Amino acid sequence: MLVSTSATTVTFASGAGSGSSTVQRVDVTPSGGTVVVVESTPFHPVDHTWPDQPGDSGQIAADGVSVRVTEAVMAAVSDEGVFAVGADIPVKRGAEGWTWLVGHPLDGDAPAWLAEGARVDLSVDVPRRAGLSRGHTACHLASLALDLALADLWRKDPGADALGAPNFEARANQSSRIHEDGSVDDYRLGKSLRRAGFDTETFAATLADREVAINARLAEWVGSGAPSRVVPEGPTIVDRRSWHCELPEGTAEILCGGTHVASLAEFVSISVSLDLTDPQLLVMTTTAVPAA
Ligand SMILES: [Zn+2]
């Protein structure tokens, strides 16, 4: 019997780290790994097109036995029945003609009990998830503080960010890598940014002052203990989600597929260091210190 797969429902937006569900399919991928898909999961998968936040790790269990999930990934099955995982998915997230899923790659082969139709318990490694959530929130706050700290360097309007500041982030960010309690962002400071009206020379000459300004702003935000949350537009992995944070300057809303803290009170501090060793490449390293 061919059971049709439906889009995976996800519960991580509300902060869930565990849940029960039914196995929809178990596939052995071309690379040899076994990937499990369930109807509803607490696992946050790494995005296959913008892999900023790593996927959750954890366990799938039933009747006292369990298997390890290495790192949850995006998966998709085409209307023709082609199953693809992660970077092997040939289309953009949410594309028509594909059903969008969360894949749970196993550390090893699937045991006999882990088969289509089985009822299972899913649990995410919660301390790691919490660290990644802090890292992701810190990453967004650092980018907003960066935009504010560079606002006077624009000769033309580059468009506004989530707090109304000139959007350096959108113009220059080329990669964002989130880890537990921090992130590393790369910004391209090339000709096109200069042509867009950004004063790269003054920026380079005042780098240390900019870093001080960003860190002062971040300290203020952490001190505010502002609420932070993920707002989903629907229940499945491909429904749009955004991060909302009620900062003193106003509520910032940023489209975001990741996980976040519930409050900035979860931090003791967030700070950045700016590196311009390569004058064409700004590297911003963000470090969060969690509250005990
Ligand atoms: Zn994000």
CSV table of N, CA and C in Angstrom, one decimal, residues 22-147:
chain,number,residue,atom,x,y,z
A,22,THR,N,3.7,9.5,14.8
A,22,THR,CA,3.7,8.3,14.0
A,22,THR,C,4.7,8.4,12.8
A,23,VAL,N,5.4,7.3,12.7
A,23,VAL,CA,6.4,7.3,11.6
A,23,VAL,C,5.7,7.2,10.2
A,24,GLN,N,6.1,8.1,9.3
A,24,GLN,CA,5.5,8.2,8.0
A,24,GLN,C,6.3,7.4,7.0
A,25,ARG,N,7.6,7.5,7.1
A,25,ARG,CA,8.5,6.8,6.2
A,25,ARG,C,9.9,6.6,6.8
A,26,VAL,N,10.5,5.6,6.3
A,26,VAL,CA,11.9,5.4,6.7
A,26,VAL,C,12.7,5.1,5.3
A,27,ASP,N,13.6,6.0,5.0
A,27,ASP,CA,14.3,5.9,3.7
A,27,ASP,C,15.8,5.7,3.9
A,28,VAL,N,16.4,4.9,3.0
A,28,VAL,CA,17.8,4.9,3.0
A,28,VAL,C,18.2,5.7,1.8
A,29,THR,N,19.0,6.8,2.1
A,29,THR,CA,19.3,7.8,1.1
A,29,THR,C,20.5,7.3,0.3
A,30,PRO,N,20.7,8.0,-0.9
A,30,PRO,CA,21.8,7.5,-1.8
A,30,PRO,C,23.2,7.6,-1.1
A,31,SER,N,23.4,8.5,-0.1
A,31,SER,CA,24.6,8.6,0.6
A,31,SER,C,24.8,7.5,1.6
A,32,GLY,N,23.7,6.7,1.8
A,32,GLY,CA,23.8,5.5,2.7
A,32,GLY,C,23.1,5.7,4.0
A,33,GLY,N,22.8,6.9,4.4
A,33,GLY,CA,22.2,7.2,5.7
A,33,GLY,C,20.7,6.9,5.7
A,34,THR,N,20.2,6.4,6.9
A,34,THR,CA,18.8,6.2,7.1
A,34,THR,C,18.2,7.4,7.6
A,35,VAL,N,17.0,7.8,7.0
A,35,VAL,CA,16.3,9.0,7.4
A,35,VAL,C,14.9,8.7,7.8
A,36,VAL,N,14.4,9.1,8.9
A,36,VAL,CA,13.1,8.9,9.4
A,36,VAL,C,12.2,10.1,9.3
A,37,VAL,N,11.0,10.0,8.8
A,37,VAL,CA,10.1,11.1,8.8
A,37,VAL,C,8.8,10.7,9.6
A,38,VAL,N,8.4,11.7,10.5
A,38,VAL,CA,7.2,11.5,11.3
A,38,VAL,C,6.2,12.5,10.9
A,39,GLU,N,5.0,12.4,11.4
A,39,GLU,CA,3.9,13.3,11.1
A,39,GLU,C,4.2,14.7,11.8
A,40,SER,N,4.6,14.7,13.0
A,40,SER,CA,4.8,15.9,13.8
A,40,SER,C,6.1,15.8,14.6
A,41,THR,N,6.9,16.8,14.6
A,41,THR,CA,8.2,16.7,15.3
A,41,THR,C,8.6,17.9,16.0
A,42,PRO,N,9.3,17.8,17.2
A,42,PRO,CA,9.9,18.9,17.9
A,42,PRO,C,11.2,19.3,17.3
A,43,PHE,N,11.8,18.5,16.4
A,43,PHE,CA,13.2,18.7,15.9
A,43,PHE,C,13.2,19.9,14.9
A,44,HIS,N,14.1,20.8,15.1
A,44,HIS,CA,14.4,21.9,14.2
A,44,HIS,C,15.4,21.4,13.2
A,45,PRO,N,15.1,21.5,11.9
A,45,PRO,CA,16.1,21.0,10.9
A,45,PRO,C,16.9,22.2,10.4
A,46,VAL,N,18.2,21.9,10.0
A,46,VAL,CA,19.0,22.9,9.3
A,46,VAL,C,18.4,23.2,8.0
A,47,ASP,N,18.3,24.4,7.6
A,47,ASP,CA,17.7,24.8,6.3
A,47,ASP,C,18.7,24.4,5.2
A,48,HIS,N,18.2,23.9,4.0
A,48,HIS,CA,19.1,23.5,3.0
A,48,HIS,C,19.5,24.6,2.1
A,49,THR,N,18.9,25.8,2.1
A,49,THR,CA,19.3,26.9,1.3
A,49,THR,C,20.0,28.0,2.0
A,50,TRP,N,19.7,28.1,3.3
A,50,TRP,CA,20.4,29.2,4.2
A,50,TRP,C,20.7,28.5,5.5
A,51,PRO,N,21.8,27.7,5.5
A,51,PRO,CA,22.1,26.8,6.7
A,51,PRO,C,22.7,27.6,7.9
A,52,ASP,N,22.0,28.6,8.4
A,52,ASP,CA,22.6,29.4,9.5
A,52,ASP,C,22.6,28.6,10.8
A,53,GLN,N,21.4,28.0,11.2
A,53,GLN,CA,21.3,27.3,12.5
A,53,GLN,C,21.4,25.8,12.3
A,54,PRO,N,22.3,25.1,12.9
A,54,PRO,CA,22.4,23.7,12.8
A,54,PRO,C,21.1,23.0,13.2
A,55,GLY,N,20.8,21.8,12.7
A,55,GLY,CA,19.6,21.1,13.1
A,55,GLY,C,19.8,20.5,14.5
A,56,ASP,N,18.7,20.2,15.1
A,56,ASP,CA,18.7,19.6,16.4
A,56,ASP,C,19.2,18.1,16.3
A,57,SER,N,19.8,17.7,17.4
A,57,SER,CA,20.2,16.3,17.6
A,57,SER,C,19.3,15.8,18.7
A,58,GLY,N,19.2,14.4,18.9
A,58,GLY,CA,18.4,13.9,19.9
A,58,GLY,C,18.1,12.4,19.8
A,59,GLN,N,16.9,12.0,20.1
A,59,GLN,CA,16.6,10.6,20.1
A,59,GLN,C,15.1,10.3,19.7
A,60,ILE,N,15.0,9.1,19.0
A,60,ILE,CA,13.6,8.6,18.7
A,60,ILE,C,13.5,7.3,19.5
A,61,ALA,N,12.4,7.1,20.3
A,61,ALA,CA,12.3,6.0,21.2
A,61,ALA,C,10.9,5.4,21.1
A,62,ALA,N,10.9,4.1,21.5
A,62,ALA,CA,9.6,3.4,21.7
A,62,ALA,C,9.8,2.2,22.6
A,63,ASP,N,8.9,2.0,23.6
A,63,ASP,CA,9.0,0.9,24.5
A,63,ASP,C,10.4,0.7,25.1
A,64,GLY,N,11.0,1.8,25.6
A,64,GLY,CA,12.2,1.7,26.3
A,64,GLY,C,13.5,1.6,25.5
A,65,VAL,N,13.4,1.5,24.2
A,65,VAL,CA,14.6,1.5,23.3
A,65,VAL,C,14.7,2.7,22.5
A,66,SER,N,15.9,3.1,22.1
A,66,SER,CA,16.0,4.4,21.4
A,66,SER,C,17.1,4.4,20.4
A,67,VAL,N,17.0,5.3,19.4
A,67,VAL,CA,18.0,5.5,18.4
A,67,VAL,C,18.4,6.9,18.4
A,68,ARG,N,19.6,7.2,18.0
A,68,ARG,CA,20.2,8.6,18.0
A,68,ARG,C,19.9,9.3,16.7
A,69,VAL,N,19.4,10.5,16.7
A,69,VAL,CA,19.2,11.4,15.6
A,69,VAL,C,20.5,12.3,15.5
A,70,THR,N,21.2,12.3,14.5
A,70,THR,CA,22.5,13.0,14.4
A,70,THR,C,22.2,14.5,14.3
A,71,GLU,N,21.5,14.9,13.2
A,71,GLU,CA,21.2,16.4,13.0
A,71,GLU,C,20.1,16.4,12.0
A,72,ALA,N,18.9,17.0,12.5
A,72,ALA,CA,17.7,17.0,11.7
A,72,ALA,C,18.0,17.9,10.5
A,73,VAL,N,17.4,17.5,9.3
A,73,VAL,CA,17.6,18.2,8.1
A,73,VAL,C,16.2,18.4,7.4
A,74,MET,N,16.2,19.3,6.4
A,74,MET,CA,15.1,19.4,5.5
A,74,MET,C,15.0,18.2,4.6
A,75,ALA,N,13.8,17.7,4.3
A,75,ALA,CA,13.6,16.6,3.3
A,75,ALA,C,12.4,17.0,2.5
A,76,ALA,N,12.3,16.4,1.3
A,76,ALA,CA,11.1,16.7,0.5
A,76,ALA,C,10.8,15.5,-0.4
A,77,VAL,N,9.6,15.3,-0.7
A,77,VAL,CA,9.2,14.2,-1.7
A,77,VAL,C,8.4,14.8,-2.8
A,78,SER,N,8.8,14.5,-4.0
A,78,SER,CA,8.1,15.1,-5.2
A,78,SER,C,6.8,14.4,-5.4
A,79,ASP,N,5.9,15.0,-6.2
A,79,ASP,CA,4.7,14.4,-6.6
A,79,ASP,C,4.9,13.1,-7.3
A,80,GLU,N,6.1,13.0,-7.9
A,80,GLU,CA,6.4,11.7,-8.6
A,80,GLU,C,7.0,10.7,-7.7
A,81,GLY,N,7.2,11.1,-6.4
A,81,GLY,CA,7.7,10.1,-5.5
A,81,GLY,C,9.2,10.1,-5.2
A,82,VAL,N,9.9,11.1,-5.8
A,82,VAL,CA,11.4,11.3,-5.5
A,82,VAL,C,11.6,11.8,-4.1
A,83,PHE,N,12.3,11.1,-3.3
A,83,PHE,CA,12.6,11.6,-1.9
A,83,PHE,C,14.0,12.2,-1.9
A,84,ALA,N,14.2,13.4,-1.4
A,84,ALA,CA,15.5,14.0,-1.3
A,84,ALA,C,15.7,14.7,0.0
A,85,VAL,N,17.0,14.7,0.4
A,85,VAL,CA,17.3,15.2,1.7
A,85,VAL,C,18.4,16.3,1.6
A,86,GLY,N,18.2,17.4,2.4
A,86,GLY,CA,19.3,18.4,2.6
A,86,GLY,C,19.7,19.0,1.2
A,87,ALA,N,21.0,19.1,1.0
A,87,ALA,CA,21.6,19.7,-0.2
A,87,ALA,C,21.2,19.0,-1.5
A,88,ASP,N,20.7,17.7,-1.3
A,88,ASP,CA,20.3,17.0,-2.5
A,88,ASP,C,18.9,17.4,-3.0
A,89,ILE,N,18.1,18.2,-2.3
A,89,ILE,CA,16.8,18.7,-2.7
A,89,ILE,C,17.1,19.7,-3.9
A,90,PRO,N,16.5,19.3,-5.1
A,90,PRO,CA,16.8,20.1,-6.3
A,90,PRO,C,16.1,21.4,-6.4
A,91,VAL,N,15.2,21.7,-5.5
A,91,VAL,CA,14.3,22.9,-5.6
A,91,VAL,C,14.4,23.8,-4.4
A,92,LYS,N,13.9,25.0,-4.5
A,92,LYS,CA,13.9,25.9,-3.3
A,92,LYS,C,12.9,25.5,-2.3
A,93,ARG,N,13.1,25.8,-1.0
A,93,ARG,CA,12.2,25.5,0.1
A,93,ARG,C,10.8,26.0,-0.3
A,94,GLY,N,9.8,25.1,-0.1
A,94,GLY,CA,8.5,25.5,-0.4
A,94,GLY,C,8.0,25.4,-1.8
A,95,ALA,N,8.9,25.0,-2.7
A,95,ALA,CA,8.5,24.9,-4.1
A,95,ALA,C,7.3,24.0,-4.4
A,96,GLU,N,6.5,24.4,-5.4
A,96,GLU,CA,5.3,23.6,-5.7
A,96,GLU,C,5.7,22.2,-6.3
A,97,GLY,N,4.8,21.2,-6.1
A,97,GLY,CA,5.2,19.9,-6.7
A,97,GLY,C,6.0,19.0,-5.7
A,98,TRP,N,6.2,19.6,-4.5
A,98,TRP,CA,7.0,18.8,-3.5
A,98,TRP,C,6.3,19.0,-2.2
A,99,THR,N,6.3,17.9,-1.4
A,99,THR,CA,5.8,17.9,0.0
A,99,THR,C,7.0,18.0,0.9
A,100,TRP,N,6.9,19.0,1.9
A,100,TRP,CA,8.1,19.4,2.7
A,100,TRP,C,8.1,18.7,4.0
A,101,LEU,N,9.2,18.2,4.4
A,101,LEU,CA,9.3,17.3,5.5
A,101,LEU,C,10.6,17.7,6.4
A,102,VAL,N,10.5,17.2,7.6
A,102,VAL,CA,11.7,17.2,8.5
A,102,VAL,C,12.3,15.8,8.5
A,103,GLY,N,13.5,15.7,8.1
A,103,GLY,CA,14.2,14.4,8.1
A,103,GLY,C,15.0,14.2,9.4
A,104,HIS,N,14.9,13.0,9.9
A,104,HIS,CA,15.7,12.7,11.1
A,104,HIS,C,16.8,11.6,10.7
A,105,PRO,N,18.0,12.0,10.4
A,105,PRO,CA,19.0,11.0,10.0
A,105,PRO,C,19.4,10.2,11.2
A,106,LEU,N,19.6,8.9,11.1
A,106,LEU,CA,19.9,8.1,12.2
A,106,LEU,C,21.4,7.8,12.2
A,107,ASP,N,21.9,7.6,13.4
A,107,ASP,CA,23.3,7.2,13.6
A,107,ASP,C,23.3,5.6,13.5
A,108,GLY,N,23.3,5.1,12.2
A,108,GLY,CA,23.2,3.7,12.0
A,108,GLY,C,21.9,3.3,11.3
A,109,ASP,N,21.7,2.0,11.2
A,109,ASP,CA,20.5,1.6,10.5
A,109,ASP,C,19.2,1.6,11.4
A,110,ALA,N,18.0,1.6,10.7
A,110,ALA,CA,16.8,1.7,11.5
A,110,ALA,C,16.5,0.3,12.1
A,111,PRO,N,16.3,0.2,13.4
A,111,PRO,CA,15.9,-1.1,14.0
A,111,PRO,C,14.5,-1.5,13.5
A,112,ALA,N,14.2,-2.8,13.7
A,112,ALA,CA,12.9,-3.3,13.2
A,112,ALA,C,11.7,-2.5,13.7
A,113,TRP,N,11.7,-2.1,15.0
A,113,TRP,CA,10.6,-1.4,15.6
A,113,TRP,C,10.3,0.0,15.0
A,114,LEU,N,11.3,0.5,14.3
A,114,LEU,CA,11.2,1.9,13.8
A,114,LEU,C,10.8,1.7,12.3
A,115,ALA,N,9.5,1.6,12.1
A,115,ALA,CA,9.0,1.3,10.7
A,115,ALA,C,7.7,2.1,10.5
A,116,GLU,N,7.3,2.3,9.3
A,116,GLU,CA,6.1,3.1,8.9
A,116,GLU,C,4.9,2.6,9.7
A,117,GLY,N,4.3,3.6,10.3
A,117,GLY,CA,3.1,3.4,11.1
A,117,GLY,C,3.3,3.2,12.6
A,118,ALA,N,4.6,3.1,13.0
A,118,ALA,CA,4.9,2.9,14.4
A,118,ALA,C,4.7,4.2,15.2
A,119,ARG,N,4.3,4.1,16.4
A,119,ARG,CA,4.1,5.3,17.3
A,119,ARG,C,5.5,5.4,18.0
A,120,VAL,N,6.0,6.6,18.0
A,120,VAL,CA,7.4,6.9,18.6
A,120,VAL,C,7.4,8.1,19.5
A,121,ASP,N,8.3,8.2,20.4
A,121,ASP,CA,8.6,9.4,21.2
A,121,ASP,C,9.8,10.1,20.7
A,122,LEU,N,9.7,11.4,20.5
A,122,LEU,CA,10.9,12.1,19.9
A,122,LEU,C,11.4,13.1,21.0
A,123,SER,N,12.7,13.1,21.2
A,123,SER,CA,13.2,14.1,22.2
A,123,SER,C,14.5,14.7,21.7
A,124,VAL,N,14.5,16.0,21.7
A,124,VAL,CA,15.6,16.8,21.3
A,124,VAL,C,16.6,17.0,22.4
A,125,ASP,N,17.9,17.1,22.1
A,125,ASP,CA,18.9,17.4,23.1
A,125,ASP,C,18.7,18.8,23.6
A,126,VAL,N,18.1,19.0,24.7
A,126,VAL,CA,17.6,20.3,25.2
A,126,VAL,C,18.7,21.3,25.5
A,127,PRO,N,19.8,20.9,26.2
A,127,PRO,CA,20.8,21.9,26.4
A,127,PRO,C,21.4,22.4,25.2
A,128,ARG,N,21.6,21.6,24.2
A,128,ARG,CA,22.2,22.0,22.9
A,128,ARG,C,21.2,22.9,22.2
A,129,ARG,N,19.9,22.6,22.1
A,129,ARG,CA,18.9,23.4,21.5
A,129,ARG,C,18.9,24.8,22.2
A,130,ALA,N,18.9,24.8,23.5
A,130,ALA,CA,18.9,26.1,24.3
A,130,ALA,C,20.1,26.9,23.9
A,131,GLY,N,21.3,26.3,23.8
A,131,GLY,CA,22.5,27.1,23.4
A,131,GLY,C,22.3,27.6,22.0
A,132,LEU,N,21.8,26.8,21.0
A,132,LEU,CA,21.6,27.3,19.7
A,132,LEU,C,20.5,28.4,19.6
A,133,SER,N,19.5,28.3,20.4
A,133,SER,CA,18.5,29.4,20.5
A,133,SER,C,19.1,30.7,21.0
A,134,ARG,N,19.9,30.6,22.0
A,134,ARG,CA,20.6,31.8,22.5
A,134,ARG,C,21.5,32.3,21.4
A,135,GLY,N,22.2,31.4,20.7
A,135,GLY,CA,23.1,31.9,19.7
A,135,GLY,C,22.4,32.6,18.6
A,136,HIS,N,21.2,32.1,18.2
A,136,HIS,CA,20.4,32.7,17.1
A,136,HIS,C,19.8,34.0,17.5
A,137,THR,N,19.3,34.1,18.7
A,137,THR,CA,18.8,35.4,19.2
A,137,THR,C,19.9,36.4,19.3
A,138,ALA,N,21.0,36.0,19.8
A,138,ALA,CA,22.2,36.9,19.9
A,138,ALA,C,22.6,37.4,18.5
A,139,CYS,N,22.6,36.5,17.5
A,139,CYS,CA,23.0,36.8,16.2
A,139,CYS,C,22.1,37.9,15.6
A,140,HIS,N,20.7,37.8,15.8
A,140,HIS,CA,19.8,38.8,15.3
A,140,HIS,C,20.0,40.1,16.0
A,141,LEU,N,20.2,40.1,17.3
A,141,LEU,CA,20.4,41.3,18.1
A,141,LEU,C,21.7,42.0,17.7
A,142,ALA,N,22.7,41.3,17.5
A,142,ALA,CA,24.0,41.8,17.0
A,142,ALA,C,23.9,42.5,15.7
A,143,SER,N,23.1,41.9,14.8
A,143,SER,CA,23.0,42.5,13.4
A,143,SER,C,22.1,43.8,13.5
A,144,LEU,N,21.1,43.8,14.4
A,144,LEU,CA,20.4,45.1,14.5
A,144,LEU,C,21.2,46.2,15.2
A,145,ALA,N,22.0,45.8,16.2
A,145,ALA,CA,22.9,46.8,16.8
A,145,ALA,C,24.0,47.2,15.8
A,146,LEU,N,24.4,46.4,15.0
A,146,LEU,CA,25.4,46.7,13.9
A,146,LEU,C,24.8,47.8,13.0
A,147,ASP,N,23.6,47.5,12.5
A,147,ASP,CA,22.9,48.4,11.6
A,147,ASP,C,22.8,49.8,12.2
